[in-house]
């Protein structure tokens, strides 16, 4: 039996994702249609679609774009 804890992502909307990323120093720079562009001023940026439910694959891509781990992101929620 493994001591590894599964870090599954919850179903999140764009507001929860933006709120979590703000805690890590990201801020919305502009909006293009239904997408919000966020950056941290250090060259990292990503696009968050304004959807009530973001898919796990998209959420993982946003986390990767921001240069943080899944665990770090979950701790921000």
Coordinates of C-alpha atoms in Angstrom, one line a residue:
X1 CA 0.0 0.0 0.0
X2 CA 1.3 3.4 -0.9
X3 CA 1.5 6.5 1.3
X4 CA 0.9 8.7 -1.8
X5 CA -2.2 10.9 -1.5
X6 CA -4.1 11.5 -4.7
X7 CA -4.3 15.1 -5.6
X8 CA -7.4 15.3 -7.8
X9 CA -8.5 18.6 -9.0
X10 CA -12.0 19.8 -8.1
X11 CA -14.4 21.2 -10.7
X12 CA -13.7 24.9 -10.7
X13 CA -15.0 27.9 -12.5
X14 CA -13.0 30.9 -13.8
X15 CA -13.6 33.0 -10.7
X16 CA -12.1 30.4 -8.4
X17 CA -9.1 29.9 -10.6
X18 CA -8.5 33.7 -10.9
X19 CA -8.9 34.1 -7.1
X20 CA -6.3 31.4 -6.5
X21 CA -3.8 32.8 -9.0
X22 CA -4.1 36.3 -7.5
X23 CA -2.8 34.8 -4.3
X24 CA 0.3 33.8 -6.3
X25 CA 0.8 37.3 -7.7
X26 CA -1.0 37.0 -11.0
X27 CA -3.4 39.7 -12.1
X28 CA -5.7 40.2 -15.1
X29 CA -4.1 42.4 -17.7
X30 CA -6.9 42.4 -20.3
X31 CA -9.9 40.5 -21.6
X32 CA -10.3 39.2 -25.1
X33 CA -14.0 38.3 -25.7
X34 CA -14.8 35.6 -23.2
X35 CA -11.1 35.0 -22.2
X36 CA -9.1 36.7 -19.4
X37 CA -5.4 37.1 -19.8
X38 CA -3.5 37.0 -16.5
X39 CA 0.2 37.5 -15.9
X40 CA 2.6 37.9 -13.0
X41 CA 4.9 40.6 -14.3
X42 CA 7.8 38.1 -14.5
X43 CA 7.1 36.7 -17.9
X44 CA 4.6 34.0 -16.9
X45 CA 1.0 34.4 -18.3
X46 CA -2.0 32.3 -19.2
X47 CA -5.5 32.6 -20.6
X48 CA -8.6 31.7 -18.5
X49 CA -11.8 31.2 -20.3
X50 CA -14.9 32.7 -18.6
X51 CA -16.7 29.4 -18.1
X52 CA -18.5 28.1 -15.0
X53 CA -16.7 24.8 -15.3
X54 CA -13.2 24.3 -16.6
X55 CA -12.1 20.9 -17.7
X56 CA -9.3 19.1 -15.9
X57 CA -7.0 19.2 -18.9
X58 CA -7.4 22.9 -19.3
X59 CA -6.9 23.5 -15.6
X60 CA -3.7 21.5 -15.7
X61 CA -2.5 23.6 -18.6
X62 CA -3.3 26.8 -16.8
X63 CA -1.4 25.5 -13.7
X64 CA 1.6 24.6 -15.9
X65 CA 1.6 28.0 -17.7
X66 CA 1.8 29.7 -14.3
X67 CA 4.8 27.7 -13.3
X68 CA 3.3 26.1 -10.2
X69 CA 2.6 22.5 -9.2
X70 CA -0.8 21.0 -8.8
X71 CA -0.2 20.8 -5.0
X72 CA 0.7 24.5 -4.9
X73 CA -2.4 25.4 -6.8
X74 CA -4.7 23.3 -4.5
X75 CA -3.1 25.0 -1.5
X76 CA -4.2 28.3 -2.9
X77 CA -7.9 27.3 -3.1

